[in-house]
Short mmCIF file of C-alpha atoms in Angstrom, two decimals:
data_model
loop_
_atom_site.label_atom_id
_atom_site.label_comp_id
_atom_site.label_asym_id
_atom_site.label_seq_id
_atom_site.Cartn_x
_atom_site.Cartn_y
_atom_site.Cartn_z
CA MET A 1 0.00 0.00 0.00
CA SER A 2 1.28 3.43 -0.91
CA GLU A 3 2.18 5.82 1.87
CA HIS A 4 0.21 8.50 0.02
CA TYR A 5 -3.25 7.15 0.68
CA SER A 6 -5.08 4.72 2.94
CA ALA A 7 -7.01 1.56 2.04
CA ALA A 8 -10.22 3.38 2.94
CA GLU A 9 -9.36 6.22 0.56
CA MET A 10 -8.55 3.71 -2.19
CA MET A 11 -12.01 2.20 -1.71
CA THR A 12 -13.89 5.51 -1.73
CA VAL A 13 -12.06 6.85 -4.77
CA THR A 14 -12.62 3.61 -6.71
CA ALA A 15 -16.29 3.59 -5.77
CA SER A 16 -16.67 7.22 -6.83
CA ARG A 17 -15.17 6.47 -10.26
CA ALA A 18 -17.92 3.93 -10.90
CA LEU A 19 -20.46 6.78 -11.20
CA ARG A 20 -20.60 8.53 -14.57
CA ASN A 21 -21.35 12.19 -15.08
CA GLY A 22 -25.04 12.86 -15.69
CA GLN A 23 -26.32 9.65 -14.10
CA SER A 24 -29.04 9.78 -11.49
CA CYS A 25 -28.04 8.00 -8.30
CA PHE A 26 -30.10 6.95 -5.29
CA VAL A 27 -27.59 7.23 -2.47
CA GLY A 28 -27.34 5.10 0.65
CA ILE A 29 -25.92 6.65 3.80
CA GLY A 30 -22.31 6.13 4.90
CA LEU A 31 -19.69 4.87 2.42
CA PRO A 32 -21.99 5.16 -0.64
CA SER A 33 -22.77 8.77 0.27
CA GLU A 34 -19.06 9.54 0.63
CA ALA A 35 -18.28 8.01 -2.77
CA ALA A 36 -21.22 9.61 -4.58
CA ASN A 37 -20.38 13.08 -3.30
CA LEU A 38 -16.71 12.62 -4.16
CA ALA A 39 -17.82 11.78 -7.71
CA ARG A 40 -19.91 14.97 -7.82
CA LEU A 41 -16.99 17.06 -6.59
CA THR A 42 -14.50 15.57 -9.06
CA HIS A 43 -15.21 13.90 -12.41
CA ALA A 44 -19.03 13.92 -12.35
CA PRO A 45 -20.24 17.46 -11.55
CA ASP A 46 -23.63 16.80 -13.13
CA VAL A 47 -24.39 13.56 -11.34
CA VAL A 48 -27.88 13.76 -9.83
CA LEU A 49 -27.94 12.66 -6.20
CA ILE A 50 -31.18 11.55 -4.59
CA TYR A 51 -31.68 10.41 -0.99
CA GLU A 52 -34.67 8.45 0.27
CA SER A 53 -35.84 11.33 2.46
CA GLY A 54 -37.17 12.86 -0.78
CA THR A 55 -34.35 15.26 -1.59
CA LEU A 56 -33.81 15.53 -5.37
CA GLU A 57 -30.59 16.84 -6.91
CA THR A 58 -29.01 17.54 -3.57
CA LYS A 59 -25.50 19.01 -3.34
CA PRO A 60 -24.50 18.80 0.31
CA GLU A 61 -21.46 20.77 1.45
CA VAL A 62 -20.86 18.19 4.17
CA LEU A 63 -21.79 14.51 4.30
CA PRO A 64 -25.07 13.80 6.06
CA LEU A 65 -24.98 11.90 9.34
CA SER A 66 -28.43 10.54 8.59
CA ILE A 67 -30.65 10.12 5.57
CA GLY A 68 -32.75 13.16 6.37
CA ASP A 69 -30.18 15.74 7.49
CA GLY A 70 -31.22 19.35 6.95
CA GLU A 71 -28.16 19.81 4.74
CA LEU A 72 -29.71 17.53 2.10
CA CYS A 73 -32.96 19.49 1.91
CA GLU A 74 -31.34 22.92 2.01
CA THR A 75 -29.07 22.14 -0.96
CA ALA A 76 -31.62 20.19 -3.04
CA LEU A 77 -33.40 21.31 -6.21
CA THR A 78 -36.62 20.26 -4.50
CA THR A 79 -37.86 17.91 -1.81
CA VAL A 80 -40.77 15.53 -2.36
CA SER A 81 -42.76 13.41 0.06
CA VAL A 82 -41.48 9.94 0.88
CA PRO A 83 -44.43 8.20 -0.85
CA GLU A 84 -43.67 10.21 -4.01
CA MET A 85 -39.99 9.31 -3.68
CA PHE A 86 -40.66 5.59 -3.74
CA ARG A 87 -43.62 5.59 -6.15
CA TYR A 88 -42.59 8.02 -8.88
CA TRP A 89 -38.81 8.18 -8.65
CA VAL A 90 -37.74 4.69 -7.61
CA GLN A 91 -40.58 2.45 -8.81
CA GLY A 92 -41.15 4.74 -11.80
CA GLY A 93 -37.72 3.83 -13.11
CA LYS A 94 -36.23 7.34 -13.00
CA ILE A 95 -32.99 6.31 -11.30
CA ASP A 96 -29.94 4.91 -13.09
CA VAL A 97 -27.88 3.69 -10.15
CA GLY A 98 -28.62 2.63 -6.59
CA PHE A 99 -25.53 2.95 -4.38
CA LEU A 100 -25.68 0.69 -1.31
CA GLY A 101 -23.72 -0.53 1.66
CA ALA A 102 -24.57 -3.56 3.82
CA ALA A 103 -23.71 -5.55 6.93
CA GLN A 104 -23.31 -8.79 4.97
CA VAL A 105 -22.97 -9.63 1.28
CA ASP A 106 -22.78 -13.11 -0.20
CA LYS A 107 -21.39 -14.72 -3.33
CA TYR A 108 -24.55 -13.88 -5.32
CA ALA A 109 -24.39 -10.25 -4.11
CA ASN A 110 -27.45 -10.61 -1.89
CA LEU A 111 -27.41 -8.09 0.97
CA ASN A 112 -28.36 -8.59 4.59
CA THR A 113 -29.12 -5.62 6.81
CA THR A 114 -31.79 -7.37 8.90
CA LEU A 115 -30.14 -9.69 11.42
CA ILE A 116 -27.50 -12.27 12.23
CA GLY A 117 -28.90 -15.65 13.27
CA ASP A 118 -32.51 -16.78 13.27
CA TYR A 119 -35.28 -14.25 12.59
CA ARG A 120 -37.34 -15.05 15.70
CA GLU A 121 -34.31 -15.43 17.97
CA PRO A 122 -31.62 -13.21 16.47
CA LYS A 123 -28.05 -13.12 17.72
CA VAL A 124 -27.77 -9.55 16.48
CA ARG A 125 -30.72 -7.47 15.40
CA LEU A 126 -29.67 -5.00 12.66
CA PRO A 127 -31.66 -1.93 11.52
CA GLY A 128 -33.45 -3.55 8.58
CA GLY A 129 -34.06 -2.92 4.91
CA GLY A 130 -35.23 0.69 4.74
CA GLY A 131 -35.21 1.81 1.14
CA ALA A 132 -32.81 -0.83 -0.18
CA PRO A 133 -35.10 -3.76 -1.18
CA GLU A 134 -36.92 -1.82 -3.90
CA MET A 135 -33.91 0.29 -4.82
CA ALA A 136 -32.15 -2.96 -5.77
CA THR A 137 -34.92 -4.04 -8.12
CA CYS A 138 -36.25 -0.75 -9.53
CA THR A 139 -33.05 1.15 -10.39
CA GLY A 140 -31.03 0.46 -13.55
CA GLU A 141 -28.10 -1.11 -11.72
CA ILE A 142 -26.62 -1.37 -8.25
CA PHE A 143 -23.17 -0.53 -6.92
CA ILE A 144 -22.22 -1.89 -3.52
CA THR A 145 -19.37 -0.67 -1.37
CA LEU A 146 -18.19 -1.99 1.98
CA LYS A 147 -15.04 -3.07 3.78
CA HIS A 148 -13.77 -6.54 3.02
CA SER A 149 -13.69 -9.18 5.78
CA ARG A 150 -14.84 -12.74 6.41
CA ARG A 151 -17.52 -11.35 8.72
CA THR A 152 -19.08 -9.29 5.94
CA PHE A 153 -18.33 -11.46 2.88
CA VAL A 154 -20.13 -14.71 3.66
CA GLU A 155 -20.96 -17.62 1.38
CA ALA A 156 -24.71 -17.20 1.98
CA VAL A 157 -26.29 -14.35 3.94
CA ASP A 158 -28.37 -15.21 7.01
CA PHE A 159 -31.28 -13.22 5.59
CA VAL A 160 -31.84 -11.78 2.12
CA THR A 161 -32.99 -8.27 2.90
CA THR A 162 -32.11 -6.98 -0.55
CA VAL A 163 -31.78 -9.31 -3.50
CA GLY A 164 -28.67 -9.49 -5.62
CA PHE A 165 -29.09 -12.59 -7.77
CA GLY A 166 -30.87 -14.76 -5.16
CA ARG A 167 -29.72 -17.97 -3.48
CA ASP A 168 -28.80 -19.66 -6.77
CA GLY A 169 -28.02 -16.74 -9.06
CA THR A 170 -31.31 -16.88 -10.98
CA ALA A 171 -33.58 -14.53 -9.00
CA ARG A 172 -33.77 -11.91 -11.77
CA ASP A 173 -34.25 -14.34 -14.65
CA GLY A 174 -37.57 -13.81 -16.43
CA VAL A 175 -38.78 -11.13 -13.99
CA PRO A 176 -40.33 -8.18 -15.87
CA ASN A 177 -39.56 -4.55 -15.01
CA ILE A 178 -36.45 -5.33 -12.99
CA GLY A 179 -33.03 -3.64 -13.13
CA ALA A 180 -29.72 -5.31 -13.87
CA GLY A 181 -28.96 -5.60 -10.14
CA PRO A 182 -25.47 -5.46 -8.65
CA THR A 183 -22.93 -4.78 -11.39
CA ARG A 184 -19.95 -4.14 -9.13
CA VAL A 185 -18.87 -4.47 -5.52
CA ILE A 186 -16.06 -2.19 -4.42
CA THR A 187 -14.07 -2.91 -1.25
CA ASP A 188 -10.82 -1.75 0.32
CA LEU A 189 -9.07 -4.70 -1.38
CA CYS A 190 -10.58 -5.09 -4.83
CA VAL A 191 -13.45 -4.72 -7.28
CA MET A 192 -15.77 -7.66 -7.89
CA GLN A 193 -18.34 -8.15 -10.63
CA PRO A 194 -20.88 -10.90 -11.18
CA ASP A 195 -19.79 -13.61 -13.58
CA PRO A 196 -21.94 -13.15 -16.72
CA ALA A 197 -23.07 -16.78 -16.69
CA THR A 198 -23.24 -17.88 -13.05
CA LYS A 199 -23.70 -14.43 -11.41
CA GLU A 200 -21.14 -15.39 -8.73
CA LEU A 201 -19.07 -12.42 -7.62
CA THR A 202 -15.66 -12.61 -9.26
CA VAL A 203 -12.63 -10.40 -8.61
CA THR A 204 -11.96 -8.29 -11.70
CA SER A 205 -9.46 -5.81 -10.28
CA LEU A 206 -7.04 -5.86 -7.34
CA HIS A 207 -6.08 -2.62 -5.65
CA PRO A 208 -2.34 -1.79 -5.79
CA GLY A 209 -0.30 -3.84 -3.33
CA ILE A 210 -3.12 -6.33 -2.68
CA SER A 211 -2.53 -10.01 -3.45
CA ARG A 212 -4.97 -12.74 -4.42
CA GLU A 213 -4.28 -14.33 -1.04
CA ASP A 214 -5.31 -11.12 0.75
CA VAL A 215 -8.71 -11.28 -0.96
CA THR A 216 -9.12 -15.04 -0.51
CA GLY A 217 -8.29 -14.69 3.18
CA ALA A 218 -10.89 -11.97 3.68
CA THR A 219 -13.69 -13.74 1.78
CA GLY A 220 -15.93 -16.41 3.27
CA TRP A 221 -16.16 -18.52 0.13
CA ASP A 222 -13.78 -19.84 -2.50
CA ILE A 223 -13.78 -16.69 -4.59
CA ALA A 224 -12.89 -16.77 -8.28
CA PHE A 225 -10.61 -14.33 -10.09
CA ALA A 226 -11.28 -13.13 -13.62
CA ASP A 227 -8.96 -14.31 -16.39
CA ASP A 228 -8.23 -10.70 -17.34
CA LEU A 229 -7.59 -9.54 -13.75
CA THR A 230 -6.34 -5.95 -13.67
CA THR A 231 -4.85 -3.58 -11.11
CA THR A 232 -7.04 -0.70 -9.96
CA ALA A 233 -5.70 2.76 -10.79
CA GLU A 234 -4.38 4.65 -7.76
CA PRO A 235 -6.17 7.75 -6.48
CA ASP A 236 -4.80 10.94 -7.98
CA ASP A 237 -3.84 14.04 -6.00
CA ASN A 238 -7.03 15.92 -6.82
CA GLU A 239 -9.26 13.04 -5.69
CA LEU A 240 -7.36 12.69 -2.44
CA THR A 241 -7.42 16.43 -1.74
CA VAL A 242 -11.14 16.76 -2.43
CA LEU A 243 -11.97 13.67 -0.37
CA ARG A 244 -9.88 14.80 2.60
CA GLU A 245 -11.39 18.28 2.54
CA LEU A 246 -14.89 16.83 2.35
CA LYS A 247 -14.22 14.58 5.34
CA ALA A 248 -12.62 17.36 7.36
CA ARG A 249 -15.56 19.72 6.67
CA THR A 250 -17.97 16.96 7.63
CA GLU A 251 -16.17 16.21 10.89
CA ARG A 252 -16.05 19.88 11.90
CA HIS A 253 -19.72 20.35 11.06
CA HIS A 254 -20.98 17.34 13.01
CA SER A 255 -18.82 17.99 16.05
CA GLU A 256 -20.33 21.47 16.35
CA ALA A 257 -23.97 20.35 16.57
CA MET B 1 -62.36 20.71 12.88
CA SER B 2 -59.21 20.83 14.95
CA GLU B 3 -59.24 21.95 18.53
CA PHE B 4 -56.37 23.72 20.25
CA LEU B 5 -55.51 21.59 23.27
CA PRO B 6 -52.64 21.33 25.73
CA LEU B 7 -50.51 18.34 24.67
CA ALA B 8 -51.23 16.40 27.87
CA GLU B 9 -54.97 16.71 27.29
CA ALA B 10 -54.70 15.69 23.62
CA VAL B 11 -52.68 12.57 24.48
CA ASP B 12 -55.06 11.70 27.33
CA ARG B 13 -58.06 12.02 25.02
CA TYR B 14 -56.79 10.29 21.87
CA VAL B 15 -54.15 7.74 22.90
CA ALA B 16 -55.92 4.87 24.66
CA ASP B 17 -54.13 1.84 26.09
CA GLY B 18 -53.98 -0.79 23.34
CA ALA B 19 -54.32 1.75 20.53
CA THR B 20 -52.52 1.64 17.21
CA VAL B 21 -50.41 4.78 17.11
CA ALA B 22 -48.18 6.30 14.42
CA LEU B 23 -45.70 9.02 15.36
CA GLU B 24 -44.17 10.04 12.04
CA GLY B 25 -41.49 12.46 10.85
CA PHE B 26 -38.78 11.20 8.49
CA THR B 27 -35.62 12.07 10.47
CA HIS B 28 -36.95 15.63 10.49
CA LEU B 29 -39.86 16.89 12.70
CA ILE B 30 -39.94 13.87 14.98
CA PRO B 31 -42.62 14.45 17.63
CA PHE B 32 -40.47 13.84 20.73
CA ALA B 33 -42.57 16.03 23.04
CA ALA B 34 -45.66 13.97 22.24
CA GLY B 35 -43.78 10.70 22.67
CA HIS B 36 -42.55 11.83 26.09
CA GLU B 37 -46.10 12.74 27.08
CA ILE B 38 -47.21 9.20 26.14
CA ILE B 39 -44.42 7.83 28.35
CA ARG B 40 -45.39 10.15 31.24
CA GLN B 41 -49.03 9.05 31.02
CA LYS B 42 -47.82 5.42 31.15
CA LYS B 43 -49.78 4.31 28.11
CA ARG B 44 -49.51 0.56 27.63
CA GLU B 45 -49.94 -2.20 25.03
CA LEU B 46 -49.58 0.21 22.12
CA THR B 47 -49.01 -0.97 18.58
CA LEU B 48 -46.44 1.54 17.38
CA ILE B 49 -46.12 2.30 13.68
CA ARG B 50 -43.25 4.27 12.24
CA MET B 51 -41.00 3.91 9.17
CA THR B 52 -37.85 4.77 11.13
CA PRO B 53 -38.41 4.11 14.85
CA ASP B 54 -35.51 6.40 15.83
CA LEU B 55 -34.76 7.40 19.44
CA ILE B 56 -38.34 8.32 20.28
CA TYR B 57 -39.56 4.73 19.86
CA ASP B 58 -36.40 3.42 21.56
CA GLN B 59 -37.47 5.49 24.56
CA MET B 60 -41.15 4.47 24.37
CA ILE B 61 -40.26 0.77 23.96
CA GLY B 62 -37.77 0.95 26.83
CA ALA B 63 -40.41 2.66 28.97
CA GLY B 64 -42.77 -0.26 28.40
CA CYS B 65 -45.41 1.45 26.22
CA ALA B 66 -45.30 -0.96 23.28
CA LYS B 67 -46.49 -4.49 22.62
CA LYS B 68 -45.87 -4.39 18.87
CA LEU B 69 -43.77 -2.42 16.40
CA ILE B 70 -44.48 -1.99 12.69
CA PHE B 71 -41.43 -0.47 10.99
CA SER B 72 -39.02 -0.52 8.06
CA TRP B 73 -35.66 0.71 9.44
CA GLY B 74 -34.87 0.62 13.14
CA GLY B 75 -31.55 2.22 13.90
CA ASN B 76 -29.90 5.27 15.43
CA PRO B 77 -29.15 7.17 12.20
CA GLY B 78 -25.43 7.55 11.59
CA VAL B 79 -24.64 6.07 15.01
CA GLY B 80 -25.71 2.43 15.19
CA SER B 81 -28.41 0.37 16.85
CA LEU B 82 -31.48 1.22 18.88
CA HIS B 83 -30.43 -0.65 22.01
CA ARG B 84 -33.78 -0.50 23.82
CA LEU B 85 -35.46 -1.95 20.72
CA ARG B 86 -32.77 -4.61 20.49
CA ASP B 87 -33.06 -5.44 24.19
CA ALA B 88 -36.81 -5.90 23.75
CA VAL B 89 -36.39 -8.05 20.60
CA GLU B 90 -33.36 -10.06 21.76
CA HIS B 91 -34.06 -10.39 25.53
CA GLY B 92 -37.68 -9.40 26.10
CA TRP B 93 -36.86 -6.38 28.33
CA PRO B 94 -38.89 -4.71 29.76
CA HIS B 95 -41.22 -7.19 28.07
CA PRO B 96 -41.24 -9.05 24.75
CA ILE B 97 -42.22 -7.05 21.70
CA GLU B 98 -43.76 -8.35 18.50
CA ILE B 99 -42.30 -6.90 15.32
CA LEU B 100 -43.82 -6.60 11.86
CA GLU B 101 -41.17 -5.57 9.41
CA HIS B 102 -41.53 -3.91 6.01
CA SER B 103 -39.45 -1.99 3.50
CA HIS B 104 -39.73 1.80 3.28
CA ALA B 105 -41.48 1.58 -0.09
CA ALA B 106 -44.17 -0.69 1.33
CA MET B 107 -44.82 1.49 4.37
CA ALA B 108 -44.93 4.71 2.34
CA ASN B 109 -47.41 3.08 -0.02
CA ALA B 110 -49.44 1.69 2.90
CA PHE B 111 -49.74 5.14 4.49
CA GLU B 112 -50.77 6.61 1.16
CA ALA B 113 -53.38 3.89 0.65
CA GLY B 114 -54.68 4.57 4.16
CA ALA B 115 -55.00 8.26 3.34
CA ALA B 116 -56.82 7.32 0.14
CA GLY B 117 -59.30 5.12 2.01
CA LEU B 118 -58.17 1.96 0.23
CA PRO B 119 -57.83 -1.43 1.95
CA LEU B 120 -54.46 -2.22 0.44
CA ALA B 121 -51.46 -0.84 -1.36
CA ILE B 122 -49.80 -2.48 -4.34
CA LEU B 123 -46.22 -1.96 -5.33
CA ARG B 124 -43.46 -3.47 -7.42
CA GLY B 125 -41.71 -4.62 -4.32
CA TYR B 126 -40.06 -7.33 -2.24
CA ILE B 127 -38.77 -9.20 -5.29
CA GLY B 128 -36.30 -11.83 -4.04
CA SER B 129 -36.33 -10.55 -0.45
CA ASP B 130 -36.84 -12.84 2.56
CA LEU B 131 -39.10 -10.24 4.23
CA PRO B 132 -42.33 -11.85 2.88
CA LYS B 133 -41.27 -15.10 4.63
CA VAL B 134 -41.32 -13.43 8.05
CA ASN B 135 -44.19 -10.98 7.56
CA ASP B 136 -47.56 -12.56 6.73
CA GLN B 137 -48.91 -9.10 5.87
CA ILE B 138 -46.95 -9.19 2.60
CA LYS B 139 -48.79 -11.00 -0.19
CA PHE B 140 -48.47 -11.11 -3.95
CA ILE B 141 -51.15 -10.52 -6.53
CA GLU B 142 -51.30 -10.68 -10.30
CA CYS B 143 -51.99 -7.52 -12.27
CA PRO B 144 -55.32 -8.15 -14.07
CA PHE B 145 -54.07 -6.28 -17.14
CA THR B 146 -50.45 -7.35 -17.60
CA GLY B 147 -50.11 -10.45 -15.44
CA GLU B 148 -47.15 -8.93 -13.57
CA ARG B 149 -46.65 -10.23 -10.04
CA LEU B 150 -46.93 -7.33 -7.60
CA ALA B 151 -46.60 -7.05 -3.84
CA ALA B 152 -49.66 -6.14 -1.77
CA VAL B 153 -49.71 -4.89 1.81
CA PRO B 154 -52.66 -3.78 3.94
CA SER B 155 -53.10 -0.03 4.18
CA ILE B 156 -52.08 1.65 7.42
CA ARG B 157 -55.08 3.08 9.31
CA PRO B 158 -53.84 4.12 12.78
CA ASP B 159 -56.23 4.88 15.63
CA VAL B 160 -54.21 8.01 16.09
CA SER B 161 -51.35 9.65 14.19
CA ILE B 162 -49.10 12.26 15.76
CA VAL B 163 -46.81 14.58 13.82
CA HIS B 164 -44.86 17.75 14.48
CA ALA B 165 -44.80 20.79 12.17
CA GLN B 166 -43.55 24.35 11.94
CA LYS B 167 -46.73 26.29 12.56
CA ALA B 168 -50.49 26.44 12.71
CA ASP B 169 -52.69 29.44 11.99
CA ARG B 170 -55.50 30.66 14.28
CA HIS B 171 -57.91 28.26 12.59
CA GLY B 172 -55.68 25.23 13.17
CA ASN B 173 -54.43 24.80 9.58
CA VAL B 174 -50.89 23.40 9.69
CA LEU B 175 -47.85 24.12 7.50
CA VAL B 176 -45.12 21.50 7.05
CA GLU B 177 -41.86 22.54 5.39
CA GLY B 178 -38.56 20.86 4.54
CA ILE B 179 -38.42 17.07 4.47
CA VAL B 180 -42.14 16.31 4.63
CA GLY B 181 -41.82 12.52 4.97
CA VAL B 182 -45.16 10.71 5.30
CA GLN B 183 -46.66 13.14 7.80
CA LYS B 184 -49.56 14.31 5.66
CA GLU B 185 -50.44 10.73 4.72
CA ALA B 186 -50.18 9.62 8.36
CA VAL B 187 -52.63 12.31 9.49
CA MET B 188 -55.07 11.63 6.68
CA ALA B 189 -54.93 7.85 7.17
CA ALA B 190 -55.74 8.01 10.89
CA LYS B 191 -59.05 8.01 12.75
CA HIS B 192 -57.72 10.77 15.00
CA SER B 193 -54.69 12.99 14.79
CA ILE B 194 -52.60 15.27 16.94
CA VAL B 195 -50.27 17.86 15.43
CA THR B 196 -47.76 19.60 17.65
CA VAL B 197 -46.34 22.87 16.30
CA GLU B 198 -43.49 25.22 17.04
CA GLU B 199 -45.82 28.21 17.10
CA ILE B 200 -49.32 29.45 16.41
CA VAL B 201 -49.42 32.40 14.03
CA ASP B 202 -52.03 34.69 12.47
CA GLU B 203 -51.18 33.70 8.89
CA LEU B 204 -49.25 30.69 7.53
CA ASP B 205 -47.61 33.02 4.99
CA CYS B 206 -46.75 30.31 2.45
CA GLY B 207 -46.84 29.69 -1.30
CA PRO B 208 -49.77 28.01 -3.02
CA ASN B 209 -48.00 24.65 -3.36
CA ALA B 210 -46.92 24.38 0.26
CA CYS B 211 -47.65 21.26 2.30
CA VAL B 212 -50.65 22.40 4.31
CA ILE B 213 -52.80 20.07 6.37
CA PRO B 214 -56.22 21.70 6.70
CA ALA B 215 -57.72 22.10 10.17
CA TRP B 216 -60.78 20.02 9.30
CA VAL B 217 -58.77 16.78 8.97
CA ILE B 218 -56.91 17.28 12.28
CA GLY B 219 -58.16 16.34 15.74
CA ALA B 220 -55.97 18.44 18.01
CA VAL B 221 -53.34 21.11 17.45
CA CYS B 222 -50.96 21.61 20.36
CA ALA B 223 -48.32 24.29 20.79
CA ALA B 224 -45.05 22.54 21.64
CA PRO B 225 -42.07 24.83 20.97
CA GLY B 226 -38.96 22.70 20.58
CA GLY B 227 -41.24 19.67 20.34
CA ALA B 228 -39.02 17.87 17.83
CA ARG B 229 -35.79 18.17 19.83
CA PRO B 230 -33.28 16.47 19.64
CA SER B 231 -34.36 15.99 16.01
CA TYR B 232 -34.87 19.21 14.10
CA THR B 233 -37.39 21.65 12.74
CA HIS B 234 -36.39 23.16 9.40
CA GLY B 235 -36.21 26.93 9.80
CA TYR B 236 -36.29 26.80 13.61
CA TYR B 237 -33.42 24.72 15.06
CA PRO B 238 -30.91 22.07 13.90
CA ARG B 239 -30.64 18.45 14.90
CA SER B 240 -28.57 17.73 17.99
CA ASN B 241 -26.18 15.16 16.56
CA LYS B 242 -24.47 15.19 19.94
CA PHE B 243 -27.60 13.86 21.64
CA TYR B 244 -27.94 11.09 19.04
CA LYS B 245 -24.33 10.05 19.76
CA ASP B 246 -24.76 10.41 23.54
CA TRP B 247 -27.88 8.23 23.34
CA ASP B 248 -25.77 5.21 22.37
CA PRO B 249 -24.11 4.66 25.79
CA ILE B 250 -27.25 5.73 27.69
CA SER B 251 -29.43 3.26 25.82
CA ARG B 252 -26.98 0.35 26.02
CA ASP B 253 -27.46 0.07 29.77
CA ARG B 254 -30.85 -0.60 31.40
CA GLU B 255 -30.01 1.33 34.56
CA ALA B 256 -28.56 4.32 32.72
CA PHE B 257 -31.64 4.36 30.52
CA SER B 258 -34.04 4.21 33.46
CA ALA B 259 -32.18 7.01 35.22
CA TRP B 260 -32.29 9.12 32.05
CA LEU B 261 -36.02 8.51 31.73
CA ASP B 262 -36.63 9.56 35.34
CA GLU B 263 -34.61 12.72 35.02
CA HIS B 264 -35.57 13.89 31.54
CA VAL B 265 -39.12 12.63 31.02
CA PHE B 266 -40.88 11.83 34.29
CA HIS B 267 -39.55 14.81 36.23
CA THR B 268 -40.01 17.49 33.61
CA HIS B 269 -43.80 17.89 33.98
CA GLY B 270 -44.57 18.27 30.32
CA ALA B 271 -41.65 20.38 29.16
CA SER B 272 -39.92 18.70 26.25
CA ALA B 273 -36.58 17.14 27.08
#
């Protein structure tokens, strides 16, 4: 790993590059929000950011702590009701990309944010699905970003809160009016994409300084590597500067309130 | 037609033990003052409905008001878990709580259907999710025109809905600004409603497309300045992120929570904490 940037910065910058200028993006809180706003402040100034609180075309100066921070409404083109958000904008197919995080992801890119263990007697009760279940099926495609570990990358999630490709990779086959689903998963170690045939997540790019063994050791199943495996491009100075300033502004702002 | 009532009187009149109650406000305008009044009046066996339970339901569940929770995302936003909710779900403290879990899209649609007087909401939802396996209120129907398989959920029709807003005029018409969430739908879906407001003014002084809830669909309007704290009221005061962070250690511990409740809810005699 370079001394110029951290693994977390590598992840955020790589995730931000996945968004193209002009796309509309439904943004999850946390890492997806960090990446989406970095994209807006660097290579994708016209990306349209939408949060589930109903804020359309929001341009926050600082990252929101929660999905409905005042910052999102104050810097938005307009704010609609939550029923309108989910009916017209998400279900109506107006959103190109859904950008999500998760507590667990499995080899078919299914996400679990509901619980660890059994539903009626959970070991750990997590917050739940929120806006993600329909975002994953109604938007054009899904990007997922989260840190890589055996705890988060499991062979099969305990609960499918939000479908990727289902328990056997076929959940989207033959379903009308459904998006492409997860097209990439970006972690602090690598980028994964679903295999075109089996839909199993496959490593397509390793971040600089990361070995195949690093990824295998942090993944809870026997993960495959693409034949044309590449190395992810390093963050450039502008990306790092903008990201660091954004995070510093955010920290100052939230420690004041 | 709405009546101006003190909050304590409105809660006493409209929130009966065993009632189905929705306190809404999507991160913004969360009716904390009303929730604390429900705790003070020791209401019991409530079915609580809310898309994002947030700290107010953590407090009400920890105080023993709830027998059931209908929700779609139950966390402390940006901080972590709702520990009183988790303690009730995982360990049955202060008593076991039944949960009925949805996605946001389903609950937003269900509130809207309730406001529209319909028995159910349909949506293109829950495809591939395990939620229908654990919630028998999620069914699937076939579109009679296209044959598409669609999710169906019963509409939400609370006995009473409670929301907070910026202001009411002298007639009891209410203006909601900023993130408007599902508050209007919650009020219109309910048999009775209580709206707490920052202030009562002569004129609402708003544009023609503003979110106004007319007096004649509201039960009680109650002045409660600061009534959304520690959440926020757009144009009045910001969210106390510090309180949301501080809540984490308080809520992790049953004794710390009980002491907090005594000091900040039971001993404040109706002032909002």
